Amino acid sequence: TALRPADKARAVHHARSRAPPARAPPADLRGAKPMLGILQQCCGWCFGSEGTQESGLAASGAGPSRAHARGLSIAGRGVSVRDGRHVTGSGTAMAGADLLQDRAYWEVKVVSRGTGGSVRLGIASATHSPDEPLALPAREPKKALTSWAHDVTGDVGEGAVVGCALDQSDFPVSLRLYRRGRLLATVDGVRGGVRPAVSLAGNGAEVEVNLYAVPPFDGPVPDGFHEVIVSKSLV
């Protein structure tokens, strides 16, 4: 028997009133989107807002700058960085993010020491000004530092490749510099998050930085150390 319109309306209302209420999402999923945003911010290599930026040294213009290439770089006003590797000028250039791995290794080739200048190899914190040279802890033992380096000008000649090994697996954190497997210097007193950095001074100084073993490293890599691991955001 066909139902009258009024009976149909009552039947639909009755069915809806008996349906179970919609269930809320589990408590552990309610914060999924905000948490993803936090992870993106924390894991995105600390160098900027874009989610696909990588660490490394890249081209820079005048003034403290940031630019894309193999990675993100920060450089002082007097520094020029070409192809993410070749650093010239006078001032400091450093990678755009702190190293997260326990033991990182990279190499720097001293292409030219320039005239009356210096080449400092080391590490720097995010707060270090790229317009300031990297600090030499041995000469400034009581100063609160934002960078730690060793001046290799008198240790190696032009064309030499210096290996840089940062050990964050133990305390105190230290940076060791090598030439063909021979220890040149140990830089102690490192504190906080740091990233690879170089400082040049004088006329015509130039270095070539190899963070990723591309091309393969020149010297023997200390046991347990690996090339810089590129870190990206999760998305």
C-alpha positions as a Markdown table, in Angstrom:
| # | Residue | x | y | z |
|---|---|---|---|---|
| 1 | Thr | 0.0 | 0.0 | 0.0 |
| 2 | Ala | 1.4 | 3.4 | -1.0 |
| 3 | Leu | 2.2 | 5.8 | 1.9 |
| 4 | Arg | 0.7 | 9.3 | 2.0 |
| 5 | Pro | 3.2 | 12.2 | 1.9 |
| 6 | Ala | 2.7 | 12.9 | 5.6 |
| 7 | Asp | 3.4 | 9.2 | 6.5 |
| 8 | Lys | 6.6 | 9.3 | 4.4 |
| 9 | Ala | 7.9 | 12.4 | 6.2 |
| 10 | Arg | 7.2 | 10.8 | 9.6 |
| 11 | Ala | 9.1 | 7.6 | 8.6 |
| 12 | Val | 12.2 | 9.6 | 7.4 |
| 13 | His | 12.2 | 11.6 | 10.6 |
| 14 | His | 12.0 | 8.5 | 12.7 |
| 15 | Ala | 14.8 | 6.8 | 10.8 |
| 16 | Arg | 17.2 | 9.8 | 11.2 |
| 17 | Ser | 16.4 | 10.0 | 15.0 |
| 18 | Arg | 17.5 | 6.4 | 15.4 |
| 19 | Ala | 20.9 | 6.8 | 13.5 |
| 20 | Pro | 24.0 | 6.7 | 15.8 |
| 21 | Pro | 25.7 | 10.1 | 16.3 |
| 22 | Ala | 28.8 | 10.9 | 14.2 |
| 23 | Arg | 32.0 | 9.8 | 16.0 |
| 24 | Ala | 34.8 | 12.3 | 16.7 |
| 25 | Pro | 38.2 | 11.4 | 15.3 |
| 26 | Pro | 40.6 | 9.6 | 17.8 |
| 27 | Ala | 42.3 | 12.0 | 20.2 |
| 28 | Asp | 45.7 | 11.0 | 18.9 |
| 29 | Leu | 44.8 | 12.2 | 15.4 |
| 30 | Arg | 43.2 | 15.5 | 16.2 |
| 31 | Gly | 46.5 | 17.3 | 16.4 |
| 32 | Ala | 48.0 | 15.6 | 13.3 |
| 33 | Lys | 47.9 | 18.6 | 11.1 |
| 34 | Pro | 49.4 | 21.1 | 13.6 |
| 35 | Met | 52.0 | 18.5 | 14.5 |
| 36 | Leu | 53.0 | 18.1 | 10.9 |
| 37 | Gly | 53.5 | 21.8 | 10.7 |
| 38 | Ile | 55.8 | 21.7 | 13.7 |
| 39 | Leu | 57.8 | 18.9 | 12.2 |
| 40 | Gln | 58.1 | 20.8 | 8.9 |
| 41 | Gln | 59.5 | 23.8 | 10.8 |
| 42 | Cys | 61.9 | 21.8 | 12.9 |
| 43 | Cys | 63.2 | 19.5 | 10.2 |
| 44 | Gly | 63.4 | 21.9 | 7.3 |
| 45 | Trp | 67.1 | 22.7 | 7.8 |
| 46 | Cys | 66.6 | 25.8 | 9.8 |
| 47 | Phe | 67.6 | 28.0 | 6.9 |
| 48 | Gly | 64.5 | 29.5 | 5.6 |
| 49 | Ser | 60.8 | 29.0 | 5.0 |
| 50 | Glu | 60.8 | 26.9 | 1.8 |
| 51 | Gly | 60.3 | 23.2 | 2.4 |
| 52 | Thr | 62.8 | 21.9 | -0.2 |
| 53 | Gln | 65.9 | 23.8 | 0.8 |
| 54 | Glu | 69.1 | 21.9 | 1.5 |
| 55 | Ser | 72.3 | 22.5 | 3.3 |
| 56 | Gly | 75.5 | 23.7 | 1.5 |
| 57 | Leu | 77.2 | 26.7 | 0.1 |
| 58 | Ala | 75.5 | 28.5 | -2.7 |
| 59 | Ala | 75.8 | 31.7 | -4.8 |
| 60 | Ser | 75.5 | 35.0 | -3.0 |
| 61 | Gly | 75.3 | 38.6 | -3.9 |
| 62 | Ala | 76.2 | 41.8 | -2.0 |
| 63 | Gly | 75.4 | 41.9 | 1.7 |
| 64 | Pro | 74.6 | 39.0 | 4.0 |
| 65 | Ser | 72.5 | 36.9 | 1.6 |
| 66 | Arg | 70.7 | 33.6 | 1.1 |
| 67 | Ala | 70.4 | 31.9 | -2.3 |
| 68 | His | 69.5 | 28.6 | -3.9 |
| 69 | Ala | 71.8 | 26.2 | -5.6 |
| 70 | Arg | 72.9 | 22.8 | -4.4 |
| 71 | Gly | 71.7 | 24.1 | -1.1 |
| 72 | Leu | 71.2 | 27.3 | 0.8 |
| 73 | Ser | 74.2 | 29.5 | 1.7 |
| 74 | Ile | 74.9 | 32.5 | 3.8 |
| 75 | Ala | 77.7 | 34.8 | 2.9 |
| 76 | Gly | 79.1 | 38.2 | 3.9 |
| 77 | Arg | 79.2 | 41.4 | 1.8 |
| 78 | Gly | 82.7 | 40.8 | 0.4 |
| 79 | Val | 82.2 | 37.1 | -0.4 |
| 80 | Ser | 81.2 | 35.5 | -3.7 |
| 81 | Val | 80.2 | 31.8 | -3.9 |
| 82 | Arg | 80.0 | 30.2 | -7.3 |
| 83 | Asp | 78.2 | 26.9 | -8.2 |
| 84 | Gly | 77.7 | 26.3 | -4.5 |
| 85 | Arg | 81.4 | 25.4 | -4.1 |
| 86 | His | 83.9 | 28.1 | -5.0 |
| 87 | Val | 84.4 | 30.8 | -2.4 |
| 88 | Thr | 86.3 | 34.0 | -3.2 |
| 89 | Gly | 86.6 | 37.4 | -1.7 |
| 90 | Ser | 87.0 | 38.6 | 1.9 |
| 91 | Gly | 84.6 | 37.5 | 4.6 |
| 92 | Thr | 82.8 | 34.4 | 5.8 |
| 93 | Ala | 80.5 | 31.9 | 4.0 |
| 94 | Met | 78.7 | 29.2 | 5.8 |
| 95 | Ala | 76.1 | 26.5 | 5.1 |
| 96 | Gly | 72.5 | 27.3 | 5.7 |
| 97 | Ala | 71.7 | 24.8 | 8.5 |
| 98 | Asp | 73.2 | 23.1 | 11.4 |
| 99 | Leu | 74.7 | 19.6 | 11.0 |
| 100 | Leu | 72.4 | 17.0 | 12.5 |
| 101 | Gln | 74.6 | 13.9 | 12.2 |
| 102 | Asp | 76.9 | 12.7 | 14.9 |
| 103 | Arg | 80.0 | 12.6 | 12.7 |
| 104 | Ala | 80.3 | 14.7 | 9.6 |
| 105 | Tyr | 83.2 | 15.0 | 7.2 |
| 106 | Trp | 83.8 | 17.5 | 4.3 |
| 107 | Glu | 86.8 | 18.8 | 2.5 |
| 108 | Val | 88.1 | 22.2 | 1.5 |
| 109 | Lys | 90.6 | 22.8 | -1.3 |
| 110 | Val | 92.8 | 25.8 | -0.9 |
| 111 | Val | 92.9 | 27.0 | -4.5 |
| 112 | Ser | 94.7 | 30.2 | -3.6 |
| 113 | Arg | 95.9 | 31.8 | -0.4 |
| 114 | Gly | 95.9 | 35.2 | -2.0 |
| 115 | Thr | 98.2 | 38.1 | -1.1 |
| 116 | Gly | 98.7 | 38.9 | 2.5 |
| 117 | Gly | 95.6 | 37.1 | 3.5 |
| 118 | Ser | 94.4 | 34.1 | 5.4 |
| 119 | Val | 92.2 | 31.0 | 5.1 |
| 120 | Arg | 90.3 | 29.9 | 8.1 |
| 121 | Leu | 88.4 | 26.6 | 8.1 |
| 122 | Gly | 85.8 | 25.7 | 10.7 |
| 123 | Ile | 82.2 | 25.9 | 11.8 |
| 124 | Ala | 79.8 | 28.5 | 12.9 |
| 125 | Ser | 76.5 | 28.9 | 14.7 |
| 126 | Ala | 73.4 | 30.4 | 13.2 |
| 127 | Thr | 74.0 | 33.6 | 15.1 |
| 128 | His | 77.4 | 34.2 | 13.6 |
| 129 | Ser | 77.6 | 37.3 | 11.4 |
| 130 | Pro | 78.9 | 36.4 | 7.9 |
| 131 | Asp | 80.6 | 39.8 | 7.9 |
| 132 | Glu | 82.9 | 38.7 | 10.7 |
| 133 | Pro | 85.8 | 36.2 | 10.4 |
| 134 | Leu | 85.6 | 32.9 | 12.0 |
| 135 | Ala | 87.0 | 33.0 | 15.5 |
| 136 | Leu | 90.3 | 31.3 | 16.5 |
| 137 | Pro | 89.6 | 29.8 | 20.0 |
| 138 | Ala | 93.3 | 29.4 | 20.8 |
| 139 | Arg | 93.6 | 33.2 | 20.5 |
| 140 | Glu | 90.3 | 34.1 | 22.2 |
| 141 | Pro | 90.0 | 31.5 | 25.0 |
| 142 | Lys | 87.8 | 33.6 | 27.3 |
| 143 | Lys | 85.5 | 35.1 | 24.7 |
| 144 | Ala | 81.9 | 33.8 | 24.2 |
| 145 | Leu | 82.2 | 32.5 | 20.6 |
| 146 | Thr | 79.7 | 31.9 | 17.8 |
| 147 | Ser | 82.3 | 30.3 | 15.6 |
| 148 | Trp | 85.4 | 28.0 | 15.9 |
| 149 | Ala | 88.1 | 27.7 | 13.3 |
| 150 | His | 91.8 | 27.1 | 12.5 |
| 151 | Asp | 93.9 | 29.3 | 10.2 |
| 152 | Val | 95.5 | 26.9 | 7.7 |
| 153 | Thr | 97.4 | 29.6 | 5.8 |
| 154 | Gly | 100.8 | 28.5 | 7.2 |
| 155 | Asp | 100.0 | 24.8 | 7.3 |
| 156 | Val | 99.3 | 24.0 | 3.7 |
| 157 | Gly | 100.2 | 25.3 | 0.2 |
| 158 | Glu | 98.0 | 26.2 | -2.7 |
| 159 | Gly | 96.2 | 23.2 | -4.1 |
| 160 | Ala | 96.1 | 21.4 | -0.8 |
| 161 | Val | 92.9 | 19.7 | 0.3 |
| 162 | Val | 92.1 | 19.8 | 4.0 |
| 163 | Gly | 89.6 | 17.3 | 5.5 |
| 164 | Cys | 87.3 | 18.6 | 8.2 |
| 165 | Ala | 85.8 | 16.1 | 10.7 |
| 166 | Leu | 83.2 | 17.3 | 13.2 |
| 167 | Asp | 82.5 | 14.8 | 16.0 |
| 168 | Gln | 79.3 | 15.5 | 17.9 |
| 169 | Ser | 79.0 | 12.0 | 19.2 |
| 170 | Asp | 80.8 | 12.7 | 22.4 |
| 171 | Phe | 81.5 | 15.6 | 24.7 |
| 172 | Pro | 83.3 | 17.9 | 24.3 |
| 173 | Val | 82.4 | 18.4 | 20.7 |
| 174 | Ser | 85.5 | 18.9 | 18.5 |
| 175 | Leu | 86.5 | 19.7 | 14.9 |
| 176 | Arg | 89.7 | 18.0 | 13.6 |
| 177 | Leu | 91.4 | 19.1 | 10.4 |
| 178 | Tyr | 93.5 | 16.7 | 8.3 |
| 179 | Arg | 95.9 | 16.8 | 5.4 |
| 180 | Arg | 96.3 | 13.5 | 3.6 |
| 181 | Gly | 95.3 | 11.6 | 6.8 |
| 182 | Arg | 97.7 | 13.6 | 9.0 |
| 183 | Leu | 96.1 | 15.6 | 11.8 |
| 184 | Leu | 96.8 | 19.4 | 11.3 |
| 185 | Ala | 94.8 | 20.8 | 14.2 |
| 186 | Thr | 92.0 | 20.1 | 16.7 |
| 187 | Val | 89.5 | 22.8 | 17.5 |
| 188 | Asp | 87.8 | 22.3 | 20.9 |
| 189 | Gly | 85.2 | 24.2 | 22.9 |
| 190 | Val | 82.4 | 23.9 | 20.3 |
| 191 | Arg | 79.0 | 24.6 | 21.7 |
| 192 | Gly | 75.5 | 24.4 | 20.3 |
| 193 | Gly | 74.4 | 23.7 | 16.8 |
| 194 | Val | 77.0 | 24.4 | 14.1 |
| 195 | Arg | 77.4 | 24.3 | 10.4 |
| 196 | Pro | 80.4 | 24.2 | 8.0 |
| 197 | Ala | 82.1 | 27.6 | 7.4 |
| 198 | Val | 85.1 | 29.3 | 5.8 |
| 199 | Ser | 86.6 | 32.7 | 6.2 |
| 200 | Leu | 88.9 | 34.4 | 3.6 |
| 201 | Ala | 91.0 | 37.5 | 3.9 |
| 202 | Gly | 93.4 | 39.3 | 1.6 |
| 203 | Asn | 93.6 | 39.7 | -2.1 |
| 204 | Gly | 92.8 | 36.7 | -4.4 |
| 205 | Ala | 92.1 | 34.1 | -1.7 |
| 206 | Glu | 89.9 | 31.2 | -3.0 |
| 207 | Val | 88.7 | 27.8 | -1.7 |
| 208 | Glu | 86.6 | 25.1 | -3.0 |
| 209 | Val | 84.2 | 23.4 | -0.6 |
| 210 | Asn | 83.1 | 19.8 | -1.0 |
| 211 | Leu | 80.3 | 18.9 | 1.5 |
| 212 | Tyr | 78.8 | 15.9 | -0.3 |
| 213 | Ala | 81.7 | 13.8 | -1.7 |
| 214 | Val | 80.8 | 15.0 | -5.2 |
| 215 | Pro | 83.3 | 14.5 | -6.7 |
| 216 | Pro | 84.7 | 11.8 | -4.3 |
| 217 | Phe | 86.8 | 13.0 | -1.4 |
| 218 | Asp | 90.5 | 13.4 | -2.0 |
| 219 | Gly | 91.8 | 12.2 | 1.3 |
| 220 | Pro | 91.0 | 9.2 | 3.6 |
| 221 | Val | 87.8 | 9.7 | 5.6 |
| 222 | Pro | 88.3 | 9.0 | 9.3 |
| 223 | Asp | 86.5 | 5.8 | 10.5 |
| 224 | Gly | 82.9 | 6.5 | 11.4 |
| 225 | Phe | 82.6 | 9.7 | 9.5 |
| 226 | His | 80.5 | 10.4 | 6.5 |
| 227 | Glu | 79.8 | 13.2 | 4.0 |
| 228 | Val | 77.3 | 15.9 | 5.0 |
| 229 | Ile | 73.8 | 14.5 | 5.0 |
| 230 | Val | 71.4 | 16.8 | 3.2 |
| 231 | Ser | 68.3 | 17.4 | 5.4 |
| 232 | Lys | 64.9 | 18.5 | 4.0 |
| 233 | Ser | 61.5 | 19.1 | 5.4 |
| 234 | Leu | 59.1 | 16.2 | 5.5 |
| 235 | Val | 56.9 | 17.5 | 2.8 |
